[in-house]
Structures are given as C-alpha cells and as structure tokens.
C-alpha cells in the first residue's frame, strides 16, 4: 500500500508523464495541422487513382520499414548502461541495411518480370525501386527516436515530426502543381523523411559525439542473443498488426478499383492524422514510464489508466465530427468528388477511435513479457481484417459493405485487446515483490 502511494505521489507532484506526453502531442498536433491545411489543395492536384497507387507503394515501404530492424530498436530503452543501448542501435541499423539490400534485389527482379506478368502498372512498378530507400530511412528514424526517447529528449522527437510533415506536404504541393502525378506524392514522402533525418542528425551530432566509438561487435552479438525474444516473437506480431493497417490496401486493390482505394486512402489519412500520430506520442511516453516503474518493482496500472484516459479525451471530438458531419465536411473541404471518403470515414470512425486507445497502451505485453500471447491476439485481428473486407465485398453488391463489416468486427476486437491489457497488468501486480 505504501508503495502505491509513492507511485501516485510521483505522478501528482512531478507530472513527468503528462509533461512529456504534452511535448510529443503538441509537436505531432502541429505536424498534422500542417497536413490538414495543405490537404485541400493536394486533393485538387492529385486524382483518387494517384492516391490509390501511392497508398499501395507507401504500404509496402511502411510494412518493411517497421520490421526492418527485426524490432531490435525497441530494446534501446531497456538496458541501464548507455553502452549497451548504443550497440543495440548500431545492431539495428546493420540489420536494416541488410534487409534494404535484399529489397533492392527484389525490386529489380519485379521490374524485369513485370512486362510479362503485368502484375503492376508501369508507374507502380518503377515506384517499387524507391521502396528500399524508404525502408532504411524509416528504420533509421525509428532507431533515432527510440534513442532520443531514452535520453528524455521529447522536444527533439516532436520537432522531427513537424519537420517531416512540413517537408512532405510542401514538396508534395510543388510536385502537384508541376503535374508529377503519383510520383509527386512519392517524392514528397521521401523528401519529408530526408528533412526529418537531417534534423535528427544535427541534434544527434551535438549530444552523442562518442556514439560510434563505443561500437563493439562482440557485445552486439551478445545483445542480439539476449534480446532474441524481439525478433522471435515481436516481429511476427508486428507483421500481423501490419496486416490490420496495410492489408486493407492490398485487399481493396483486389476487390475494387483505384478510385475506391483512393477514397479509402484519404479517409484513412484523415482518421490516422489525429489518432495514430498522437497515439504514437502517448505510446512512447507510456512505454518509458511503465517500463521504468515495472523494472523498479512497482505496478503499472496507474500509468496504464492515465494513458487510457488521455487517449479517450484526446480523440473523442474526432469521433463525433466523423459520425455526424464526415461526408458533408470532407466534400466541402476537399471537393465533391471526395464525398465517398467522408462516407468511409464515418463507417470506420468507431474502429479508429477504439484502436487509438488500444495502440496507446500496446507496449504493455512487451513490458510484462507477454509478447507471445500478444501475437495470438494480433492474429485474431488480422483474421478480422481479411474476413471483414472479403466477406463484405464478396456477398454484397454495395461498394462499402466490406467497410461496414470490417468496422464492426475490429471495434469489438479493439475493446477485447484493451480489456486484456488491463487484465495482464492487474495480474502482474500480484507477482511484484514491492506489492507483496
């Protein structure tokens, strides 16, 4: 009981968690503000088909980017010694580079084989060549942000997201005026990543001058073995979760046309803008605070419930707007040809709202050593994605039937996962030495 009071006083007096969360949320909110201000111009410069092709390519990059380090970058926060964290970061980048080289080979093969197989359009096929570069840049960004998270440099992480958004949207707008089509969207994303990495590199060079001098291959091999649970259990889990995000794109490409994929791309982008990026900020701070508490022998339920409440009140207004004014608002802002995006956003809003809460506390199984169980939970979500889109699109003539069934299934799944996270946190409390 005394230890619980210590934990509560820690948050009441210092409020480190809230302050750190606000730093990241403010940065990501500004980044999304830039995107939302420029989006009405971008939708008038690019067609739904352009957005559809771009979404397919960026989905490939996002999929391989998040597993490009085999999730070893998540271990940067775990060791007490900076030397170990540094070598985990270097190990992660080496793995990302090797995976990117493999993707270069596969992209070349795809371009050679495509004229006869006709699996991709010409623009998509050539765009695949830039995917390996995007993969290594996404991996490098994830490594850097975990390092700055370890150092409590939340302001730098927030600034990097603003820089990414500003660079991405500005260059996308310029290329749109020049009539680059899908390449304008792709180059805009690429240059946004470049701007972000340059900013991170500047801050990194100032505060980590002896970083690479501490590289130790022998230590990296030991650390790779010590944290082997991450590639063995966490990477398959991330792959399954990526099906929940990007699998929809591939299924829509099979069951519908480019315009539907383009409408979905805009709806997803608008819903994910306030949900996923703000959720990522909360998730990073929650992971740091909860892992520190658990390592010290304290329970994590106080910070778990605090995160859930912050997540709920952060995006509840977005849910209300999407449900009651989505189609009208999107058609008014982005043009009448995009009204279908509003209909899709209205259908998917409950799922995205609940999934935002789930995502903000998604590191709980990793902290508590429940990654293998989380893999099974994630697999059920991936199955829900496939069933929702496939069954809805196959047995109904309504174009959006798949979205309706998908939202219903995944909303229930998100509620289940949130409850499961609370349950395992409560169960872990009984095993802590400081709670006995």
Coordinates of C-alpha atoms in Angstrom, one line a residue:
X1 CA 0.0 0.0 0.0
X2 CA 2.8 2.3 0.9
X3 CA 4.5 1.7 -2.5
X4 CA 1.3 2.5 -4.3
X5 CA 1.2 5.9 -2.5
X6 CA 4.8 6.5 -3.6
X7 CA 3.9 5.9 -7.2
X8 CA 0.8 8.1 -7.0
X9 CA 2.8 10.9 -5.4
X10 CA 5.4 10.6 -8.1
X11 CA 2.8 11.5 -10.8
X12 CA 1.0 14.0 -8.7
X13 CA 4.0 16.1 -7.7
X14 CA 6.2 15.9 -10.8
X15 CA 3.7 15.1 -13.5
X16 CA 6.6 13.9 -15.7
X17 CA 4.3 11.7 -17.7
X18 CA 1.8 14.4 -18.6
X19 CA 4.5 17.0 -19.4
X20 CA 6.4 14.5 -21.7
X21 CA 3.1 13.5 -23.4
X22 CA 2.2 17.1 -24.0
X23 CA 5.6 17.8 -25.6
X24 CA 5.1 15.0 -28.1
X25 CA 1.4 15.7 -28.6
X26 CA 2.0 19.3 -29.3
X27 CA 4.6 18.5 -31.9
X28 CA 2.5 15.9 -33.6
X29 CA -0.6 18.1 -33.5
X30 CA 1.4 20.9 -35.2
X31 CA 2.6 18.4 -37.8
X32 CA -0.9 17.2 -38.5
X33 CA -2.1 20.8 -38.6
X34 CA 0.3 21.4 -41.5
X35 CA -1.1 18.3 -43.3
X36 CA -4.7 19.3 -42.8
X37 CA -4.1 22.9 -44.0
X38 CA -2.5 21.8 -47.2
X39 CA -4.6 18.7 -47.9
X40 CA -7.5 20.5 -49.6
X41 CA -5.0 21.8 -52.2
X42 CA -3.4 18.4 -52.6
X43 CA -6.7 16.6 -53.3
X44 CA -7.3 19.1 -56.1
X45 CA -3.9 18.4 -57.7
X46 CA -4.0 14.6 -57.4
X47 CA -6.7 12.2 -58.5
X48 CA -8.1 9.4 -56.4
X49 CA -6.2 7.0 -58.7
X50 CA -3.0 8.8 -57.9
X51 CA -3.7 8.4 -54.2
X52 CA -4.5 4.7 -54.7
X53 CA -1.2 3.9 -56.4
X54 CA 0.7 6.0 -53.8
X55 CA -1.0 4.2 -50.9
X56 CA 0.0 0.8 -52.3
X57 CA 3.7 1.8 -52.6
X58 CA 3.9 3.5 -49.2
X59 CA 2.2 0.5 -47.7
X60 CA 5.0 -1.7 -49.0
X61 CA 7.6 0.7 -47.5
X62 CA 5.7 1.0 -44.2
X63 CA 5.4 -2.7 -43.9
X64 CA 9.1 -3.4 -44.4
X65 CA 10.2 -0.2 -42.6
X66 CA 8.6 -1.3 -39.3
X67 CA 10.2 -4.7 -39.4
X68 CA 13.5 -3.5 -41.0
X69 CA 15.4 -3.8 -37.7
X70 CA 13.6 -7.0 -36.7
X71 CA 12.3 -4.8 -33.8
X72 CA 15.7 -4.7 -32.0
X73 CA 15.3 -0.9 -31.9
X74 CA 12.6 -1.4 -29.2
X75 CA 15.4 -2.7 -26.9
X76 CA 17.2 0.6 -26.9
X77 CA 15.2 1.7 -23.9
X78 CA 15.7 -1.4 -21.9
X79 CA 19.3 -1.7 -20.6
X80 CA 20.6 0.5 -17.8
X81 CA 24.0 1.1 -19.5
X82 CA 24.2 3.5 -22.4
X83 CA 27.0 1.4 -24.0
X84 CA 24.5 -1.5 -24.4
X85 CA 21.8 0.8 -25.8
X86 CA 24.3 2.3 -28.3
X87 CA 25.3 -1.1 -29.6
X88 CA 21.7 -2.2 -29.9
X89 CA 21.1 0.9 -32.0
X90 CA 24.1 0.1 -34.2
X91 CA 23.0 -3.5 -34.5
X92 CA 19.5 -2.4 -35.5
X93 CA 20.9 -0.2 -38.3
X94 CA 23.1 -3.0 -39.7
X95 CA 20.1 -5.3 -39.9
X96 CA 18.0 -2.6 -41.6
X97 CA 20.8 -2.1 -44.2
X98 CA 20.9 -5.8 -45.0
X99 CA 17.1 -6.0 -45.4
X100 CA 17.2 -2.9 -47.7
X101 CA 19.8 -4.5 -49.9
X102 CA 17.6 -7.7 -50.2
X103 CA 14.7 -5.4 -51.2
X104 CA 16.8 -3.7 -53.9
X105 CA 17.4 -7.1 -55.5
X106 CA 13.7 -8.0 -55.3
X107 CA 12.6 -4.6 -56.8
X108 CA 14.9 -5.1 -59.8
X109 CA 13.5 -8.6 -60.3
X110 CA 10.0 -7.2 -60.2
X111 CA 10.8 -4.6 -62.9
X112 CA 12.4 -7.3 -65.1
X113 CA 9.5 -9.7 -64.7
X114 CA 6.6 -7.2 -64.8
X115 CA 6.3 -6.7 -68.6
X116 CA 5.3 -10.3 -69.0
X117 CA 3.4 -10.8 -65.7
X118 CA 1.6 -7.4 -65.8
X119 CA 1.1 -7.5 -62.1
X120 CA 1.8 -3.8 -61.5
X121 CA 1.1 -0.7 -63.6
X122 CA 4.1 0.9 -65.0
X123 CA 4.2 3.8 -62.5
X124 CA 3.8 1.4 -59.6
X125 CA 6.5 -0.9 -60.9
X126 CA 9.0 1.9 -61.2
X127 CA 8.0 3.3 -57.8
X128 CA 8.9 -0.1 -56.2
X129 CA 12.5 0.8 -56.9
X130 CA 12.4 3.6 -54.3
X131 CA 10.8 1.4 -51.6
X132 CA 14.1 0.0 -50.3
X133 CA 15.5 3.5 -49.7
X134 CA 12.3 4.5 -47.9
X135 CA 12.6 1.3 -45.8
X136 CA 16.1 2.2 -44.5
X137 CA 15.1 5.8 -43.8
X138 CA 12.0 4.7 -41.8
X139 CA 14.2 2.2 -39.9
X140 CA 16.8 4.9 -39.2
X141 CA 14.1 7.3 -38.0
X142 CA 12.7 4.7 -35.6
X143 CA 16.1 4.0 -34.2
X144 CA 16.9 7.6 -33.6
X145 CA 13.5 8.3 -32.0
X146 CA 14.0 5.4 -29.6
X147 CA 17.4 6.8 -28.7
X148 CA 16.1 10.3 -28.0
X149 CA 13.2 8.7 -26.1
X150 CA 15.8 7.0 -23.9
X151 CA 17.5 10.4 -23.3
X152 CA 14.2 12.1 -22.5
X153 CA 14.6 14.4 -25.5
X154 CA 10.9 14.5 -26.3
X155 CA 11.2 18.0 -27.8
X156 CA 13.5 16.7 -30.4
X157 CA 11.2 13.9 -31.3
X158 CA 8.3 16.4 -31.6
X159 CA 10.3 18.8 -33.8
X160 CA 11.4 15.9 -36.1
X161 CA 7.7 15.1 -36.8
X162 CA 6.9 18.7 -37.6
X163 CA 9.9 18.8 -39.9
X164 CA 8.7 15.6 -41.6
X165 CA 5.2 16.9 -42.1
X166 CA 6.4 20.3 -43.4
X167 CA 8.9 18.8 -45.8
X168 CA 6.5 16.2 -47.1
X169 CA 3.5 18.5 -47.6
X170 CA 5.5 21.4 -49.1
X171 CA 7.2 19.2 -51.7
X172 CA 4.1 17.2 -52.5
X173 CA 2.3 20.5 -53.2
X174 CA 5.1 21.7 -55.5
X175 CA 5.2 18.4 -57.4
X176 CA 1.4 18.5 -57.7
X177 CA 1.5 21.9 -59.4
X178 CA 4.1 20.5 -61.8
X179 CA 1.9 17.6 -62.7
X180 CA 4.0 14.8 -61.4
X181 CA 1.0 12.6 -60.5
X182 CA 1.8 9.6 -58.2
X183 CA 5.5 10.5 -58.4
X184 CA 4.7 13.8 -56.7
X185 CA 3.2 12.0 -53.7
X186 CA 6.0 9.6 -53.5
X187 CA 8.8 12.1 -53.8
X188 CA 7.0 14.3 -51.2
X189 CA 7.0 11.5 -48.7
X190 CA 10.7 10.7 -49.5
X191 CA 11.8 14.3 -49.0
X192 CA 9.8 14.6 -45.8
X193 CA 11.8 11.7 -44.4
X194 CA 15.1 13.3 -45.6
X195 CA 14.2 16.6 -43.7
X196 CA 13.3 14.7 -40.5
X197 CA 16.5 12.6 -40.6
X198 CA 18.7 15.7 -41.2
X199 CA 17.2 17.4 -38.2
X200 CA 17.7 14.3 -36.0
X201 CA 21.3 14.0 -37.3
X202 CA 22.0 17.6 -36.2
X203 CA 20.8 17.1 -32.7
X204 CA 22.4 13.7 -32.5
X205 CA 25.9 15.0 -33.5
X206 CA 25.7 17.6 -30.7
X207 CA 24.8 15.3 -27.9
X208 CA 26.4 11.9 -28.9
X209 CA 29.9 12.7 -30.2
X210 CA 31.4 9.4 -28.9
X211 CA 28.4 7.3 -30.1
X212 CA 30.1 5.2 -32.8
X213 CA 33.4 4.9 -30.9
X214 CA 31.6 2.6 -28.5
X215 CA 30.6 0.1 -31.2
X216 CA 31.5 -3.4 -30.2
X217 CA 30.7 -6.4 -32.4
X218 CA 31.2 -8.9 -29.7
X219 CA 28.7 -7.0 -27.5
X220 CA 26.3 -6.7 -30.3
X221 CA 26.2 -10.4 -30.8
X222 CA 25.6 -10.9 -27.1
X223 CA 22.8 -8.3 -27.1
X224 CA 21.3 -9.9 -30.2
X225 CA 21.1 -13.2 -28.3
X226 CA 19.9 -11.6 -25.1
X227 CA 17.0 -9.8 -26.8
X228 CA 16.2 -12.6 -29.3
X229 CA 12.6 -12.5 -28.0
X230 CA 12.1 -9.4 -30.0
X231 CA 12.7 -10.9 -33.5
X232 CA 11.3 -14.3 -32.5
X233 CA 8.0 -13.1 -31.1
X234 CA 7.7 -9.3 -31.6
X235 CA 8.5 -9.2 -35.3
X236 CA 5.8 -11.8 -36.2
X237 CA 3.4 -9.8 -34.0
X238 CA 4.2 -6.6 -35.9
X239 CA 3.7 -8.4 -39.2
X240 CA 0.3 -9.4 -38.1
X241 CA -0.5 -5.9 -37.0
X242 CA 0.7 -4.5 -40.3
X243 CA -2.0 -6.7 -41.9
X244 CA -4.5 -4.8 -39.9
X245 CA -3.2 -1.5 -41.3
X246 CA -1.9 -2.2 -44.8
X247 CA -3.7 -5.5 -45.6
X248 CA -6.8 -3.5 -46.3
X249 CA -4.9 -1.7 -49.1
X250 CA -4.0 -5.0 -50.8
X251 CA -7.4 -6.4 -50.4
X252 CA -9.1 -3.3 -51.8
X253 CA -6.7 -3.4 -54.8
X254 CA -8.1 -6.9 -55.5
X255 CA -11.8 -6.4 -54.8
X256 CA -12.3 -2.8 -56.0
X257 CA -10.9 -0.1 -58.4
X258 CA -8.3 2.6 -58.0
X259 CA -10.9 5.3 -57.1
X260 CA -12.2 3.3 -54.1
X261 CA -8.7 2.7 -53.0
X262 CA -8.0 6.5 -53.4
X263 CA -11.1 7.4 -51.4
X264 CA -10.1 5.0 -48.6
X265 CA -6.6 6.4 -48.7
X266 CA -7.9 9.9 -47.9
X267 CA -10.3 8.7 -45.2
X268 CA -7.6 6.7 -43.6
X269 CA -5.1 9.6 -43.7
X270 CA -7.6 12.0 -42.1
X271 CA -8.5 9.5 -39.4
X272 CA -5.0 8.5 -38.7
X273 CA -3.7 12.1 -38.6
X274 CA -5.1 12.8 -35.1
X275 CA -5.3 9.2 -34.0
X276 CA -2.1 7.3 -34.8
X277 CA 0.5 10.0 -34.6
X278 CA -0.8 11.5 -31.3
X279 CA -1.2 7.9 -30.2
X280 CA 2.4 7.2 -31.0
X281 CA 3.4 10.1 -28.8
X282 CA 1.4 8.7 -25.9
X283 CA 2.7 5.2 -26.6
X284 CA 6.3 6.3 -26.4
X285 CA 5.9 8.1 -23.1
X286 CA 3.8 5.3 -21.7
X287 CA 6.4 2.7 -22.7
X288 CA 9.2 4.7 -21.0
X289 CA 7.3 5.4 -17.8
X290 CA 5.7 2.0 -17.5
X291 CA 8.9 0.1 -18.2
X292 CA 10.7 2.2 -15.6
X293 CA 8.1 1.5 -13.0
X294 CA 8.0 -2.2 -13.7
X295 CA 11.8 -2.5 -13.6
X296 CA 11.7 -0.8 -10.2
X297 CA 9.2 -3.3 -8.9
X298 CA 6.1 -1.1 -8.9
X299 CA 2.8 -1.8 -10.6
X300 CA 2.0 -0.1 -13.9
X301 CA -1.8 0.2 -13.6
X302 CA -1.7 3.9 -12.5
X303 CA 0.1 5.0 -15.7
X304 CA -2.0 2.5 -17.8
X305 CA -5.3 4.1 -16.7
X306 CA -3.8 7.5 -17.1
X307 CA -2.9 6.8 -20.7
X308 CA -6.3 5.3 -21.5
X309 CA -8.0 8.4 -20.2
X310 CA -5.7 10.8 -22.1
X311 CA -6.2 8.7 -25.2
X312 CA -10.0 8.8 -24.8
X313 CA -10.3 12.5 -24.3
X314 CA -7.7 13.3 -27.0
X315 CA -9.7 11.9 -29.9
X316 CA -13.3 11.7 -28.7
X317 CA -14.1 15.0 -30.6
X318 CA -12.7 13.4 -33.8
X319 CA -15.2 10.6 -33.4
X320 CA -18.1 12.9 -33.0
X321 CA -17.2 15.0 -36.0
X322 CA -16.7 11.9 -38.2
X323 CA -20.0 10.4 -37.3
X324 CA -22.2 13.4 -37.6
X325 CA -20.5 15.6 -40.3
X326 CA -18.0 13.4 -42.0
X327 CA -19.4 13.3 -45.6
X328 CA -20.5 16.9 -45.7
X329 CA -17.3 18.2 -44.2
X330 CA -15.0 16.3 -46.4
X331 CA -16.9 17.1 -49.6
X332 CA -16.9 20.8 -48.6
X333 CA -13.2 20.9 -47.9
X334 CA -11.7 18.6 -50.4
X335 CA -14.2 18.8 -53.2
X336 CA -17.4 17.0 -54.1
X337 CA -15.5 14.1 -55.8
X338 CA -14.2 13.1 -52.4
X339 CA -17.6 12.8 -50.7
X340 CA -17.1 9.0 -50.7
X341 CA -14.1 9.4 -48.4
X342 CA -16.4 11.0 -45.9
X343 CA -18.8 8.1 -46.0
X344 CA -15.9 5.7 -45.5
X345 CA -14.5 7.8 -42.6
X346 CA -17.9 7.8 -40.9
X347 CA -18.1 4.0 -41.2
X348 CA -14.6 3.4 -39.9
X349 CA -14.5 6.1 -37.2
X350 CA -15.6 3.9 -34.2
X351 CA -12.9 1.4 -35.0
X352 CA -10.2 4.0 -35.3
X353 CA -11.3 5.6 -32.1
X354 CA -11.1 2.4 -30.1
X355 CA -7.9 1.3 -31.9
X356 CA -6.3 4.6 -30.9
X357 CA -6.8 3.7 -27.2
X358 CA -5.5 0.2 -27.9
X359 CA -2.4 1.5 -29.7
X360 CA -1.5 4.0 -26.9
X361 CA -1.1 1.1 -24.4
X362 CA 0.1 -1.5 -27.0
X363 CA 3.6 -1.9 -25.3
X364 CA 2.1 -3.4 -22.2
X365 CA 2.7 -7.0 -23.3
X366 CA 6.3 -6.2 -24.2
X367 CA 6.9 -4.7 -20.7
X368 CA 5.3 -7.6 -18.9
X369 CA 6.9 -10.3 -21.1
X370 CA 3.6 -11.3 -22.8
X371 CA 4.7 -10.9 -26.4
X372 CA 3.9 -14.5 -27.4
X373 CA 0.3 -14.1 -26.1
X374 CA 0.0 -10.8 -27.9
X375 CA 0.9 -12.5 -31.2
X376 CA -2.2 -14.7 -30.8
X377 CA -4.3 -11.6 -30.0
X378 CA -2.9 -9.8 -33.1
X379 CA -3.5 -12.8 -35.3
X380 CA -7.2 -12.7 -34.4
X381 CA -7.3 -9.0 -35.5
X382 CA -5.6 -9.8 -38.8
X383 CA -8.2 -12.5 -39.5
X384 CA -10.9 -9.9 -38.7
X385 CA -9.4 -7.7 -41.4
X386 CA -9.5 -10.4 -44.0
X387 CA -13.0 -11.6 -43.1
X388 CA -14.5 -8.2 -43.0
X389 CA -13.3 -7.0 -46.4
X390 CA -13.5 -10.3 -48.2
X391 CA -17.0 -11.4 -46.9
X392 CA -18.5 -7.9 -47.2
X393 CA -17.1 -7.4 -50.7
X394 CA -18.0 -10.9 -52.0
X395 CA -21.6 -11.3 -50.7
X396 CA -22.9 -7.7 -51.2
X397 CA -23.3 -5.5 -54.2
X398 CA -22.9 -2.4 -52.0
X399 CA -19.4 -1.0 -52.6
X400 CA -18.9 -0.2 -48.9
X401 CA -20.3 -3.4 -47.4
X402 CA -16.8 -4.6 -46.7
X403 CA -16.1 -1.4 -44.7
X404 CA -19.2 -1.8 -42.6
X405 CA -18.4 -5.4 -41.6
X406 CA -14.8 -4.5 -41.1
X407 CA -15.5 -1.7 -38.7
X408 CA -17.9 -3.8 -36.6
X409 CA -15.5 -6.7 -36.3
X410 CA -12.5 -4.6 -35.5
X411 CA -14.3 -2.3 -33.0
X412 CA -15.1 -5.4 -30.9
X413 CA -11.6 -6.7 -31.3
X414 CA -10.1 -3.4 -30.0
X415 CA -12.4 -3.5 -26.9
X416 CA -11.2 -7.0 -26.2
X417 CA -7.5 -6.1 -26.5
X418 CA -7.9 -3.1 -24.2
X419 CA -9.6 -5.3 -21.6
X420 CA -6.8 -7.9 -22.0
X421 CA -4.1 -5.3 -21.4
X422 CA -5.8 -4.2 -18.2
X423 CA -6.1 -7.8 -17.1
X424 CA -2.5 -8.7 -17.6
X425 CA -1.4 -5.5 -15.8
X426 CA -3.5 -6.4 -12.8
X427 CA -2.3 -10.0 -12.8
X428 CA 1.4 -8.8 -13.0
X429 CA 0.8 -6.6 -9.9
X430 CA 0.3 -9.6 -7.7
X431 CA 3.8 -11.0 -8.6
X432 CA 5.8 -7.8 -7.9
X433 CA 8.0 -8.0 -4.8
X434 CA 7.1 -4.4 -3.8
X435 CA 3.4 -5.3 -3.8
X436 CA 3.5 -8.3 -1.5

